[in-house]
Structures are given as C-alpha cells and as structure tokens.
Amino acid sequence: MPAYAIIGGQWGDEGKGKVVDLLSEKADIVARFNGGNNAGHTVINNMGNFKFHLIPVGILRPNCIALIGNGVVVNPDAFAAELATLHESDVNTSNLIISEKAHLIMPYHIKLDELEERRRSEIGEAIGTTGMGIGPVYMDKTSRIGLRMIDLLDKNTLFHKLEVVLKQKNDVISKLYGGDPVDLDYSYERCLVWAEELASYIKPIEPVLYDALSSGKKIMLEGAQGAMLDLDHGTYPYVTSSSPSVGGACTGLGISPRDITGVAGVYKAYTTRVGSGALPTELHDEIGEFIREKAGEYGTTTGRPRRCGWFDGVAARYSSMINGFTSAILTRLDVLDGISPIRICTSYKYNGKQLTEFPADALILENCEPVYEDMPGWDKPTASVTSLDDLPQEALNYIERLSEIIGCPIDMISTGPGREEAIIVKPIF
Ligand code: GDP
Ligand code: IMO
Ligand code: MG
C-alpha cells in the first residue's frame, strides 16, 4: 500500500494532528511535505499532550519513520526545542529524517517577516502571518538564494554562501525597511551550532521513500495548513507561501502522483481562520464567541483568537475539487452540541447574483454574502461518541448533508480531542 495524504480542507487547524495520530497506527513513514513551524498540530493521547510544529506526528509511533521533506522549511531552534519537549516525554526520536534539500529558516527571514508585516499593517494590508519567517524563506527558495540543510554540512563553503546572501538581505533590511543589519559572524556561528545539532538527521530522502514504496510499506503524508491557504489555490494574497494541497506532497517529497492512492480532506464541522482575509461565514455574535470559548479556538502556534463561523460549503466543495478527496474526515462535531439551528453556507450572493463557485478575487470574496441552509441541531451529546449508532439522528442528517456538499463520503468523524474519540465509518488507511 503506497502513500495516503491527509490534507486540510479549510483554512488550517482542522484537526490534522489528531487525525494523523489516530490513523498512523499502521504507518511505516509519516512525512511532512510543506510549511514549517507556522503549523501547530495538537495531539492528545495516552503518551501526553503534544503540540507539533515541525516534526511529523508519526514520531509518536515507535516503529514509524518521521520524515521532514524538501518542501518543508526548517527553523533549527524550533526543531531543537520540539525535540527537547519530546525527549521530556521519553519519545524516541532516532527515526527522524530531514531532507538535505529542505530550506533553512534564518534569523533574517524572521526579521523580514516582521518588518514586512509592519509595513503592510501601516497601510492596512497586513496578512497576519505567524511571524515565523515563512514568506521570506520561500521567497529565497524561488529566488534561488536560499540556504538548505545540505549547506549546513559543508563548512568550507558555508561562510561564503552566507556572506553573499547576507549582503543582499542587509541591503533590504537597512535600505528598504530601515532595520538593523544582521551580523555575518554571528549568523555563521549559529549555523555551526545547528550543523552539529542537525547533522545526524540530514539525509537524502528519495531512497528512503522509493524503497518504502517499492516494498509495499505504508506512507502517510501529513499536510500542514489547509487548501484555502494554498499559495496557488487559496484566498490570495491572504495565504501561506507553500502548497498545502495534495500537489505539494509530490513536489515536497519527490514522489509520483501515481503513488498517492488516497487523499483525505479534514474539515471542521464549522469554519475557523486565523489572520487576515475574507471569511464569508464569520460570526460576529454570541454564537461565534460561544464556539471560540467552548472549543478553545486560539492558535496552537501564536495563541491568537481564531475567527469562527458556520460551515462554508462553497469553500469546502472547492477544496475537495482541487484535491480530489477520496474521503472526508469531519472533526469537532461535538462543539456543535446544543446549538440549533446549525447553518450551512451553500452559495454566496454577490452584486445581487448567486455564486456557487469559489471566487479567485479577494475583493469579490470580501463582498460575498453567505446564503444559508438551516438544519436542526441535536440535544443529545455527540462528545466522545465512538459509534455511528450512538449519534442523534439530527447529527447524522448534518453529516450526510455535508458529505453531499463536499462531494465525497465522510469516512471518519472526530468527537473529541483524544486519540480514541472518533467514529471510523470506513477504515481508510
Ligand atoms: P491542526 O493544525 O489541523 O492539527 O489542528 P490544531 O491542533 O491546530 O487545532 C485543532 C484543535 O482541535 C486542537 O486543539 C485539537 O485538540 C482539537 N480537536 C481535534 N479534533 C477534535 C474533536 O473532534 N473535538 C474537539 N472538541 N476537539 C478536537
Ligand atoms: P496548521 O498546520 C492556521 C495562516 C496565518 C496567516 C497565513 C500566512 O496548524 O493548520 P504564514 O506565517 O504561513 O506566512 O501566515 O496563514 N497560517 C495558518 N492558519 N493553521 C496553520 O497551520 C497555519 N499556518 C499559517 O495565520 O493567516
Ligand atoms: Mg494548527
């Protein structure tokens, strides 16, 4: 059995961490392919309560290789901190591999992220990034001036590479933003420390993946962020700078689309978003507040309050279409316990016309009004339920309607944050 992808179907934080933790029981490899420590994947199981940012969740499975692909951007300090937390919980991290081609997040990327956000916020255009240097590091990757893991390992050429790139960065930092330049010697010293800390993990990943695929091993692809934050397909410019959609798994790991036999889209039973950008179904009332407080909708990485709203069926159908989801996984159903009616956005109204396709223009989306279909809520709790038979009929009806809208079967329903709090409708991995 080849590779199986778990992809965020909305604007991130759908519960991918919980899902990968549960479904990776039989995985031989769990691989991250995009993003960096802007991600925050929460896992709660009998080993503890974890917040993963960079390391694949599969590290908690003793015989599973946790692989960080070339499409991921690595902040070595964040990596070391995460490793230390795992060691405190006695997690074995010897099965961890980082692609030699993964790009390095340098302190100047973080600085540039902050300076650019400040500049944009002065003109009311901030993206609301996580401030982890994600945009700037991917910019350097496409500008072909990035530093990669493999560069850390060659001390003879590293200083020169750093000198060249810092000249450019410091011109931008000081001349464009009026910021303080970054010191070359300090940066080089940091790189030497990182090289020491990371050397044993940095490897070519292609043979590992190829051997696994040819010998029928099972690979789970752990997406970060969500399709609506995709650089190409998301709500541009209010997106991240990588490809959280399934296509990103191929380029971010060096595997063929032919090896991916299943793609599961993870959806919350409602919608959340952190940072700027339109969210047509956003609730600015007591229901939105109720959901945020009940569900603890605060960012796993930044602690920022998440914007909450009803399920956006237009966005959900669109993300399913661009990813070719073979299954959908619904999380946080329990959060809707006690709310009635429950609204589902099935189309938008724009300029007096009905829109059923997700618009590409951020300004159009900003001015879209959601058109809702109301469904009765349920008065029996769904929290911690593990069998479909124990769900109230109204909840089953809601799930059925979401499945129709998304356009694929809902094969797993999560009813709580813990590993075991889920209904497996059909085994998918
Ligand atoms: P990710 O980034 O997609 O991995 O999601 P996050 O970890 O950032 O946010 C999801 C949050 O929902 C975490 O706090 C999880 O513990 C929690 N969670 C996941 N599934 C469920 C569920 O079915 N019910 C409830 N109540 N919480 C859930
Ligand atoms: P997980 O993997 C939710 C959002 C930021 C911001 C935009 C750009 O936990 O689902 P960036 O720092 O990437 O340049 O920020 O993307 N964002 C996320 N939102 N979950 C995430 O990851 C996110 N990663 C980035 O809030 O709006
Ligand atoms: Mg998250």
Short mmCIF file of C-alpha atoms and ligand atoms in Angstrom, two decimals, residues 8 11-16 32 36-42 52-53 113 127-136 223-226 229 237-242 272-277 300-302 304 306, ligand 2:
data_model
loop_
_atom_site.label_atom_id
_atom_site.label_comp_id
_atom_site.label_asym_id
_atom_site.label_seq_id
_atom_site.Cartn_x
_atom_site.Cartn_y
_atom_site.Cartn_z
CA GLY A 8 -6.56 20.41 5.50
CA TRP A 11 -8.04 27.46 6.44
CA GLY A 12 -5.89 25.24 8.67
CA ASP A 13 -6.36 23.90 12.22
CA GLU A 14 -8.93 21.36 11.09
CA GLY A 15 -7.54 18.75 13.49
CA LYS A 16 -4.96 17.16 11.17
CA ARG A 32 5.58 16.38 6.31
CA GLY A 36 7.35 24.96 8.66
CA ASN A 37 6.80 25.84 12.28
CA ASN A 38 3.88 28.06 11.30
CA ALA A 39 1.94 24.80 11.73
CA GLY A 40 0.60 23.72 15.10
CA HIS A 41 -0.71 20.16 15.26
CA THR A 42 -2.23 19.12 18.57
CA PHE A 52 3.84 19.62 16.96
CA HIS A 53 5.12 22.41 14.74
CA ASP A 113 8.58 38.67 8.05
CA ILE A 127 -1.58 39.32 6.13
CA GLY A 128 -1.49 38.37 9.79
CA THR A 129 1.32 35.86 9.33
CA THR A 130 2.54 33.67 12.15
CA GLY A 131 5.81 35.65 12.14
CA MET A 132 7.92 32.53 11.66
CA GLY A 133 9.72 33.76 8.54
CA ILE A 134 7.70 31.56 6.19
CA GLY A 135 7.08 34.05 3.35
CA PRO A 136 10.70 35.29 3.25
CA GLY A 223 -0.32 18.15 5.34
CA ALA A 224 0.16 21.41 7.18
CA GLN A 225 -2.14 24.46 6.84
CA GLY A 226 -5.14 23.97 4.55
CA LEU A 229 -4.30 28.90 2.45
CA PRO A 237 -2.88 37.16 -1.16
CA TYR A 238 -4.11 36.08 2.29
CA VAL A 239 -2.42 32.71 2.08
CA THR A 240 0.74 30.99 3.21
CA SER A 241 3.73 30.63 0.88
CA SER A 242 3.71 26.86 0.34
CA THR A 272 -12.23 28.92 11.55
CA ARG A 273 -9.50 31.16 10.26
CA VAL A 274 -6.54 32.96 11.88
CA GLY A 275 -5.06 36.11 10.34
CA SER A 276 -6.47 38.41 7.67
CA GLY A 277 -8.57 37.64 4.61
CA THR A 300 -1.72 26.48 18.56
CA THR A 301 1.34 28.39 17.30
CA THR A 302 0.61 32.04 18.10
CA ARG A 304 -4.25 34.37 18.53
CA ARG A 306 -9.37 32.15 15.72
P1 IMO B 2 -1.81 24.25 10.74
O1 IMO B 2 -0.86 23.28 10.09
C1 IMO B 2 -3.97 28.01 10.54
C2 IMO B 2 -2.04 31.31 8.38
C3 IMO B 2 -1.60 32.52 9.19
C4 IMO B 2 -1.78 33.62 8.16
C5 IMO B 2 -1.37 32.94 6.86
C6 IMO B 2 0.07 33.24 6.45
O2 IMO B 2 -1.72 24.29 12.21
O3 IMO B 2 -3.19 24.06 10.22
P2 IMO B 2 2.43 32.38 7.37
O4 IMO B 2 3.07 32.53 8.71
O5 IMO B 2 2.25 30.98 6.92
O6 IMO B 2 3.09 33.22 6.32
O7 IMO B 2 0.94 33.01 7.56
O8 IMO B 2 -1.52 31.55 7.08
N1 IMO B 2 -1.49 30.02 8.85
C7 IMO B 2 -2.23 29.10 9.49
N2 IMO B 2 -3.51 29.14 9.93
N3 IMO B 2 -3.23 26.89 10.70
C8 IMO B 2 -1.97 26.83 10.25
O9 IMO B 2 -1.26 25.68 10.27
C9 IMO B 2 -1.39 27.97 9.65
N4 IMO B 2 -0.18 28.27 9.13
C10 IMO B 2 -0.27 29.51 8.64
O10 IMO B 2 -2.41 32.69 10.32
O11 IMO B 2 -3.15 33.95 8.04
#
